[in-house]
Coordinates of C-alpha atoms and ligand atoms in Angstrom, one line a residue:
M22 CA 0.0 0.0 0.0
R23 CA 1.0 3.6 -0.5
I24 CA 0.7 5.4 2.8
V25 CA 1.1 9.1 3.3
T26 CA 2.3 10.0 6.8
I27 CA 1.8 13.5 8.1
V28 CA 4.0 15.0 10.8
G29 CA 4.8 18.5 12.0
A30 CA 5.6 18.7 15.7
R31 CA 8.3 17.3 18.0
P32 CA 6.3 14.4 19.5
Q33 CA 5.1 13.3 16.1
F34 CA 8.7 12.8 14.8
I35 CA 9.3 10.5 17.7
K36 CA 6.1 8.5 17.2
A37 CA 6.5 8.4 13.4
A38 CA 10.1 7.2 13.7
T39 CA 9.0 4.3 15.9
V40 CA 6.2 3.3 13.5
S41 CA 7.9 4.1 10.2
R42 CA 10.8 1.6 10.8
V43 CA 8.3 -1.3 10.7
L44 CA 5.8 0.2 8.3
R45 CA 8.4 0.6 5.6
K46 CA 9.1 -3.1 5.6
Q47 CA 5.6 -3.7 4.2
H48 CA 4.4 -0.5 2.6
T49 CA 5.6 2.5 0.6
E50 CA 5.6 5.5 3.0
I51 CA 5.6 9.0 1.7
L52 CA 6.4 11.5 4.5
I53 CA 5.0 15.0 4.7
H54 CA 6.5 17.5 7.2
T55 CA 4.1 20.4 7.5
G56 CA 6.9 22.6 8.9
Q57 CA 5.0 23.4 12.1
H58 CA 8.2 22.9 14.2
Y59 CA 11.2 24.1 12.3
D60 CA 14.2 24.9 14.7
Y61 CA 17.0 22.4 14.5
N62 CA 16.4 21.2 18.0
M63 CA 12.6 21.0 17.5
S64 CA 12.7 19.1 14.2
E65 CA 15.9 18.0 12.4
V66 CA 17.6 16.5 15.5
F67 CA 14.8 13.9 15.8
F68 CA 15.2 12.9 12.1
K69 CA 18.9 12.4 12.6
Q70 CA 19.0 10.7 16.0
L71 CA 16.0 8.5 15.4
E72 CA 16.8 7.7 11.8
L73 CA 13.5 8.9 10.6
P74 CA 13.9 9.2 6.8
Q75 CA 14.0 12.8 5.5
P76 CA 10.5 14.1 4.5
D77 CA 9.5 13.7 0.9
Y78 CA 7.7 17.0 1.2
N79 CA 8.5 19.8 3.6
L80 CA 5.6 22.3 3.4
G81 CA 7.4 25.0 5.4
I82 CA 4.2 26.2 7.0
V83 CA 5.5 27.8 10.2
S84 CA 3.3 29.0 13.0
K85 CA 0.8 31.8 12.6
T86 CA -2.7 32.0 14.0
H87 CA -4.4 28.6 14.3
G88 CA -6.9 29.2 11.4
S89 CA -4.2 30.5 9.1
Q90 CA -1.8 27.7 9.9
T91 CA -4.3 24.9 9.7
G92 CA -5.8 26.4 6.5
R93 CA -2.5 26.7 4.7
M94 CA -1.6 23.2 5.7
L95 CA -4.9 21.9 4.4
E96 CA -4.4 23.5 1.0
S97 CA -0.8 22.3 0.7
I98 CA -1.4 18.7 1.9
E99 CA -4.4 18.4 -0.5
K100 CA -2.1 19.2 -3.4
V101 CA 0.4 16.4 -2.3
L102 CA -2.4 13.9 -1.8
I103 CA -3.9 14.6 -5.3
K104 CA -0.4 14.0 -6.8
E105 CA 0.6 11.0 -4.7
K106 CA -2.8 9.2 -4.7
P107 CA -2.1 7.2 -1.5
H108 CA -4.3 4.3 -0.3
R109 CA -4.3 5.7 3.2
V110 CA -3.2 8.7 5.3
L111 CA -1.6 8.2 8.7
V112 CA -1.7 11.0 11.4
Y113 CA -0.5 11.2 15.0
G114 CA -1.7 12.9 18.1
D115 CA -3.6 16.2 18.3
T116 CA -1.7 19.1 16.7
N117 CA -2.8 21.4 13.9
S118 CA -0.8 19.2 11.5
T119 CA -2.9 16.2 12.6
L120 CA -6.2 17.9 11.9
A121 CA -5.1 19.4 8.6
G122 CA -3.8 16.0 7.4
A123 CA -7.0 14.2 8.5
L124 CA -9.3 16.8 6.9
A125 CA -7.4 17.0 3.6
A126 CA -7.6 13.2 3.3
A127 CA -11.2 12.9 4.3
K128 CA -12.3 15.5 1.8
L129 CA -10.6 13.5 -1.0
H130 CA -12.2 10.2 0.4
I131 CA -8.8 8.8 1.4
P132 CA -9.1 6.6 4.5
V133 CA -7.4 8.1 7.6
A134 CA -5.6 6.2 10.4
H135 CA -5.2 8.0 13.7
V136 CA -2.6 7.0 16.2
E137 CA -3.3 8.1 19.7
A138 CA -7.1 8.2 19.2
G139 CA -9.7 8.8 21.9
L140 CA -7.8 11.0 24.3
R141 CA -10.0 13.6 25.9
S142 CA -9.4 16.4 28.4
F143 CA -13.0 17.5 28.2
N144 CA -11.7 21.0 28.0
R145 CA -12.8 22.5 24.7
S146 CA -10.7 25.6 25.2
M147 CA -7.6 23.6 24.4
P148 CA -6.7 23.6 20.7
E149 CA -5.6 20.0 21.0
E150 CA -9.1 18.9 22.2
I151 CA -10.7 20.3 19.1
N152 CA -8.0 18.7 16.9
R153 CA -8.5 15.3 18.5
I154 CA -12.3 15.2 18.3
L155 CA -12.4 16.3 14.7
T156 CA -9.6 13.9 13.7
D157 CA -11.2 11.0 15.5
H158 CA -14.5 11.7 13.7
T159 CA -12.9 11.7 10.2
A160 CA -10.7 8.6 10.8
D161 CA -11.8 5.0 9.9
L162 CA -8.9 3.3 11.7
L163 CA -8.6 4.6 15.3
F164 CA -5.7 3.3 17.3
A165 CA -6.4 3.9 21.0
P166 CA -3.6 3.7 23.5
T167 CA -5.7 3.0 26.6
K168 CA -9.0 1.4 27.6
V169 CA -10.2 4.9 28.7
A170 CA -9.6 6.2 25.2
T171 CA -11.7 3.4 23.6
E172 CA -14.5 4.2 26.0
N173 CA -14.4 7.9 25.1
L174 CA -14.7 7.0 21.4
C175 CA -17.6 4.6 22.0
R176 CA -19.4 7.3 24.0
E177 CA -19.1 9.6 21.0
G178 CA -20.8 7.1 18.8
I179 CA -17.8 6.0 16.8
P180 CA -18.5 2.4 15.6
Q181 CA -16.7 -0.2 17.6
E182 CA -15.2 -1.9 14.5
R183 CA -13.2 1.2 13.7
I184 CA -11.6 1.3 17.2
H185 CA -8.5 -0.7 18.0
L186 CA -6.9 -0.8 21.5
V187 CA -3.2 -1.2 20.6
G188 CA -1.3 0.3 23.5
D189 CA 0.9 3.4 23.3
V190 CA 3.6 3.8 20.6
M191 CA 5.5 6.0 23.0
Y192 CA 6.1 3.0 25.2
D193 CA 7.4 1.2 22.2
A194 CA 9.7 4.2 21.6
T195 CA 10.9 4.2 25.2
L196 CA 11.9 0.5 25.0
F197 CA 13.4 0.8 21.5
Y198 CA 15.6 3.8 22.1
N199 CA 16.7 3.0 25.7
E200 CA 19.9 1.3 24.8
K201 CA 20.8 3.9 22.1
A202 CA 20.2 6.7 24.7
H203 CA 22.5 5.1 27.2
R204 CA 25.2 4.6 24.6
E205 CA 25.0 8.0 22.8
S206 CA 23.8 10.6 25.3
R207 CA 26.4 12.6 27.2
I208 CA 23.9 15.1 28.7
L209 CA 24.3 14.1 32.4
N210 CA 28.1 14.7 32.1
L211 CA 27.7 17.8 30.2
L212 CA 25.4 19.3 32.7
G213 CA 27.3 17.8 35.7
L214 CA 24.2 16.0 37.0
D215 CA 24.2 13.1 39.5
P216 CA 21.3 10.7 39.2
K217 CA 18.2 11.6 41.2
S218 CA 19.6 15.0 42.2
Y219 CA 17.4 17.3 40.1
I220 CA 13.9 18.0 38.9
L221 CA 13.3 18.0 35.2
V222 CA 10.8 20.6 33.9
T223 CA 9.1 21.1 30.5
I224 CA 6.3 23.7 29.9
H225 CA 4.8 24.6 26.5
R226 CA 1.0 24.4 26.6
A227 CA -1.0 27.4 25.4
E228 CA -3.0 27.5 28.7
N229 CA 0.3 28.0 30.6
T230 CA 2.3 30.1 28.2
D231 CA -0.5 32.5 27.1
D232 CA -1.6 33.3 30.6
S233 CA 0.9 35.5 32.4
S234 CA -0.4 34.8 35.9
R235 CA -0.1 31.0 35.4
L236 CA 3.3 31.3 33.9
R237 CA 4.3 33.6 36.8
A238 CA 3.0 31.0 39.3
I239 CA 5.0 28.3 37.7
V240 CA 8.3 30.3 37.6
E241 CA 7.8 31.5 41.2
G242 CA 7.0 28.1 42.5
L243 CA 9.8 26.4 40.8
S244 CA 12.2 29.1 41.8
K245 CA 11.4 28.5 45.5
V246 CA 12.0 24.7 45.1
A247 CA 15.2 25.4 43.2
K248 CA 16.8 26.7 46.5
D249 CA 16.7 23.0 47.7
I250 CA 17.1 21.0 44.5
P251 CA 18.3 22.1 41.0
I252 CA 15.7 22.5 38.3
I253 CA 16.7 21.5 34.7
F254 CA 14.4 23.1 32.2
P255 CA 14.8 22.4 28.5
I256 CA 12.7 25.3 27.4
H257 CA 10.4 25.2 24.4
P258 CA 10.8 28.3 22.2
R259 CA 7.2 29.3 22.8
T260 CA 7.8 29.4 26.5
R261 CA 11.1 31.3 26.2
K262 CA 9.3 33.9 24.1
A263 CA 6.4 34.1 26.6
L264 CA 8.8 34.6 29.6
E265 CA 10.6 37.3 27.7
S266 CA 7.4 39.2 26.7
Y267 CA 6.1 39.1 30.3
G268 CA 9.5 40.2 31.7
Y269 CA 10.0 37.0 33.7
L270 CA 13.0 35.6 31.7
A271 CA 15.8 37.2 33.8
E272 CA 14.4 35.9 37.1
A273 CA 13.9 32.4 35.6
E274 CA 17.4 32.4 34.3
V275 CA 18.8 33.2 37.7
C276 CA 16.8 30.5 39.6
L277 CA 16.3 27.7 37.1
R278 CA 18.8 26.0 34.7
L279 CA 17.2 26.9 31.4
I280 CA 18.7 24.9 28.6
E281 CA 17.8 24.7 24.9
P282 CA 15.3 21.9 23.9
V283 CA 17.3 18.6 23.8
G284 CA 17.1 15.7 21.4
Y285 CA 15.1 12.7 22.3
L286 CA 18.1 10.6 23.5
D287 CA 19.2 13.3 25.9
M288 CA 15.6 13.7 27.0
V289 CA 15.3 10.0 27.8
M290 CA 18.5 10.2 30.0
L291 CA 17.3 13.4 31.7
E292 CA 13.9 11.7 32.5
K293 CA 15.3 8.5 33.7
N294 CA 17.7 10.2 36.2
A295 CA 15.3 12.9 37.4
R296 CA 14.2 12.9 41.1
L297 CA 10.9 14.3 39.9
I298 CA 9.4 15.6 36.7
A299 CA 7.2 18.7 36.5
T300 CA 5.5 19.2 33.1
D301 CA 2.4 20.1 31.1
S302 CA 3.5 17.8 28.2
G303 CA 1.3 14.8 27.3
G304 CA 4.3 12.7 26.2
V305 CA 6.5 13.6 29.2
Q306 CA 3.8 12.6 31.7
K307 CA 3.8 9.1 30.3
E308 CA 7.6 8.9 29.9
A309 CA 7.9 9.8 33.6
F310 CA 5.8 6.7 34.4
F311 CA 7.7 4.5 31.9
N312 CA 10.9 5.5 33.8
K313 CA 9.2 5.1 37.2
V314 CA 9.6 8.8 38.1
T315 CA 6.9 10.7 39.9
C316 CA 5.4 13.5 37.9
V317 CA 3.7 16.8 38.7
T318 CA 1.4 17.9 35.9
L319 CA 0.9 21.6 35.9
R320 CA -2.5 21.7 34.4
S321 CA -6.2 21.6 35.5
E322 CA -6.8 18.3 33.8
T323 CA -5.0 15.5 32.0
E324 CA -5.9 13.0 29.3
W325 CA -3.8 10.4 31.0
V326 CA -6.1 9.9 33.9
E327 CA -4.7 6.4 34.7
L328 CA -1.5 8.0 35.9
V329 CA -3.3 10.2 38.5
K330 CA -5.4 7.2 39.8
T331 CA -2.2 5.1 40.3
N332 CA -0.4 7.9 42.1
W333 CA 2.3 8.4 39.5
N334 CA 1.0 11.8 38.5
Y335 CA 0.0 14.7 40.7
L336 CA -2.3 17.2 38.9
V337 CA -1.6 20.7 40.1
Y338 CA -3.4 23.8 38.9
P339 CA -0.7 26.6 38.8
L340 CA -2.7 29.0 41.0
S341 CA 0.2 30.8 42.7
G342 CA 3.9 30.3 43.4
D343 CA 3.3 29.0 46.9
N344 CA 0.8 26.5 45.7
V345 CA 3.1 25.2 43.0
A346 CA 6.0 24.9 45.4
R347 CA 3.9 23.2 48.1
E348 CA 2.6 20.6 45.7
V349 CA 6.0 19.9 44.3
Y350 CA 7.3 19.2 47.8
V351 CA 4.3 16.9 48.4
A352 CA 5.1 14.9 45.3
L353 CA 8.8 14.8 46.2
S354 CA 8.0 13.1 49.4
A355 CA 5.4 10.8 48.0
P356 CA 6.1 7.1 47.6
P357 CA 6.2 5.7 44.0
G358 CA 2.9 4.9 42.4
L359 CA 1.4 1.5 41.8
E360 CA 3.4 -1.1 39.8
I361 CA 1.0 -1.6 37.0
N362 CA 0.9 -2.0 33.2
L363 CA -1.1 0.8 31.7
Y364 CA 0.1 1.3 28.1
G365 CA 0.4 -2.1 26.5
D366 CA 3.2 -4.5 26.0
G367 CA 5.6 -2.4 23.9
R368 CA 4.3 -4.0 20.7
S369 CA 1.8 -1.4 19.6
V370 CA 3.7 -0.7 16.4
G371 CA 3.3 -4.2 15.1
K372 CA -0.4 -4.1 15.9
I373 CA -0.9 -0.9 14.1
V374 CA 1.0 -2.0 11.0
R375 CA -0.9 -5.3 10.8
K376 CA -4.3 -3.5 11.0
I377 CA -3.2 -1.0 8.3
A378 CA -2.4 -3.8 5.9
I379 CA -6.0 -5.2 6.1
Ligands
LIG3 C1 2.3 22.3 19.3 C2 0.9 21.6 19.4 C3 0.8 20.9 20.8 C4 2.0 20.0 21.0 C5 3.3 20.7 20.8 C6 4.4 19.7 20.9 C7 -0.9 22.7 18.2 C8 -2.1 23.5 18.3 N1 -0.1 22.6 19.3 O1 2.3 23.3 20.3 O2 -0.4 20.2 20.8 O3 1.9 19.6 22.3 O4 3.3 21.3 19.5 O5 5.6 20.4 21.2 O6 -0.7 22.1 17.2 N2 8.4 27.9 17.8 C9 9.7 28.1 17.4 N3 10.4 27.2 16.8 C10 9.9 25.9 16.5 C11 8.5 25.7 16.9 C12 7.8 26.7 17.5 O7 10.2 29.2 17.7 O8 10.6 25.1 15.9 C13 7.6 28.9 18.5 C14 6.9 29.9 17.6 O9 7.0 31.2 18.1 C15 5.5 29.4 17.5 C16 5.3 28.9 19.0 O10 6.6 28.3 19.3 O11 4.6 30.4 17.3 C17 4.3 27.8 19.1 O12 4.5 26.8 18.1 P1 3.2 25.9 17.7 O13 3.7 24.8 16.8 O14 2.2 26.7 17.1 O15 2.7 25.3 19.0 P2 3.3 24.5 20.2 O16 3.2 25.2 21.4 O17 4.7 24.0 19.8
LIG4 N1 11.2 16.0 24.2 C1 12.5 16.1 23.7 N2 13.2 17.1 24.1 C2 12.8 18.1 24.8 C3 11.4 18.1 25.3 C4 10.7 17.0 25.0 O1 12.9 15.1 23.0 O2 13.5 19.1 25.1 C5 10.3 14.8 23.9 C6 9.8 14.1 25.1 O3 10.7 13.1 25.5 C7 8.5 13.4 24.5 C8 8.1 14.4 23.4 O4 9.2 15.3 23.2 O5 8.8 12.2 23.8 C9 7.0 15.3 24.0 O6 6.8 16.4 23.2 P1 6.1 17.7 23.7 O7 6.2 17.8 25.2 O8 6.6 18.8 22.9 O9 4.6 17.5 23.2 P2 3.3 16.8 23.8 O10 3.7 15.4 24.1 O11 2.8 17.6 25.0 O12 2.3 16.9 22.7

């Protein structure tokens, strides 16, 4: 089969690299990069490190407003699909690139497969929630990572035969790249970090970066904690720009160790060796669990509800600096969560590729 895969943002390069390696043994894959993420350390580094083949098309559609970005992607992807005439389109996650890809395909009556289907925050003010719902309702093959995700899809009336519980491809990625990360990453030495001696932080969600009081609470709270334990913060370009525009960057630079975004192999090593992770990332929440590290999620809700129920994840609304600091200390002193298998057996990729072939 000819499959067009559409990627655009950092987590999609990681997921696609994991699936692509197996997919390309049986199918012809044509890779479209929308250009949504474009800095070297937000894009190219993942292609290099994870051996994801270079895109056949790079549409170069960098960020603007949501409507403009999604609309321009839709138009450009449609042109490629008309030219390439694939049997199927494969999309990942919940970004604007995901929605544009799914919509372009559906309008041309090309079947859509969605990896990471069925996740819901039930917060429709999140751009990702709209992207997921619309993508799930245009797809005919929905690969759900968890039982909760399959239940969400059923509740929305999506026919059972379209839904496949396959586990999480990010767990496959964690297992697959573990050895390579140990072999190739030098990040702990470079930063002079001892295992379990620091907190790893990532923040990039619109709800945190676009709200100055929430971002202020996060920086203030983490700065208090940093007096006791170093905070390593590979900072997303969006968050750096937001801190700068609110005038918080200088303070953050004094109290926290802000570093540029890192490649996946370095990220794996930073996660594994962290004493605690504090994040608003979907992927990083799960990777904390895969590496048996307690996580504080700085959001009002999460799609990965199993992690909260099993005490791996502490959901903290960033109300004030005091509140953030207090909750981080609570999580630091909490025992590890339940030993439980939540995201499959590390073989989701095989299940996905087999279903795509049918
Ligand atoms: C996007 C996704 C989000 C996902 C995240 C993964 C949407 C709506 N959001 O959020 O779901 O969790 O990717 O990281 O699709 N920028 C750069 N260089 C880059 C990329 C971004 O400077 O390489 C800056 C630009 O100022 C840009 C801003 O970051 O405007 C936001 O980028 P964008 O891709 O729109 O959203 P993310 O916050 O990255
Ligand atoms: N990641 C990375 N380098 C970083 C930050 C994150 O390689 O500096 C990886 C992380 O390990 C995870 C993925 O990027 O696999 C998560 O992406 P992100 O947090 O940008 O998006 P989300 O998962 O929230 O959509």
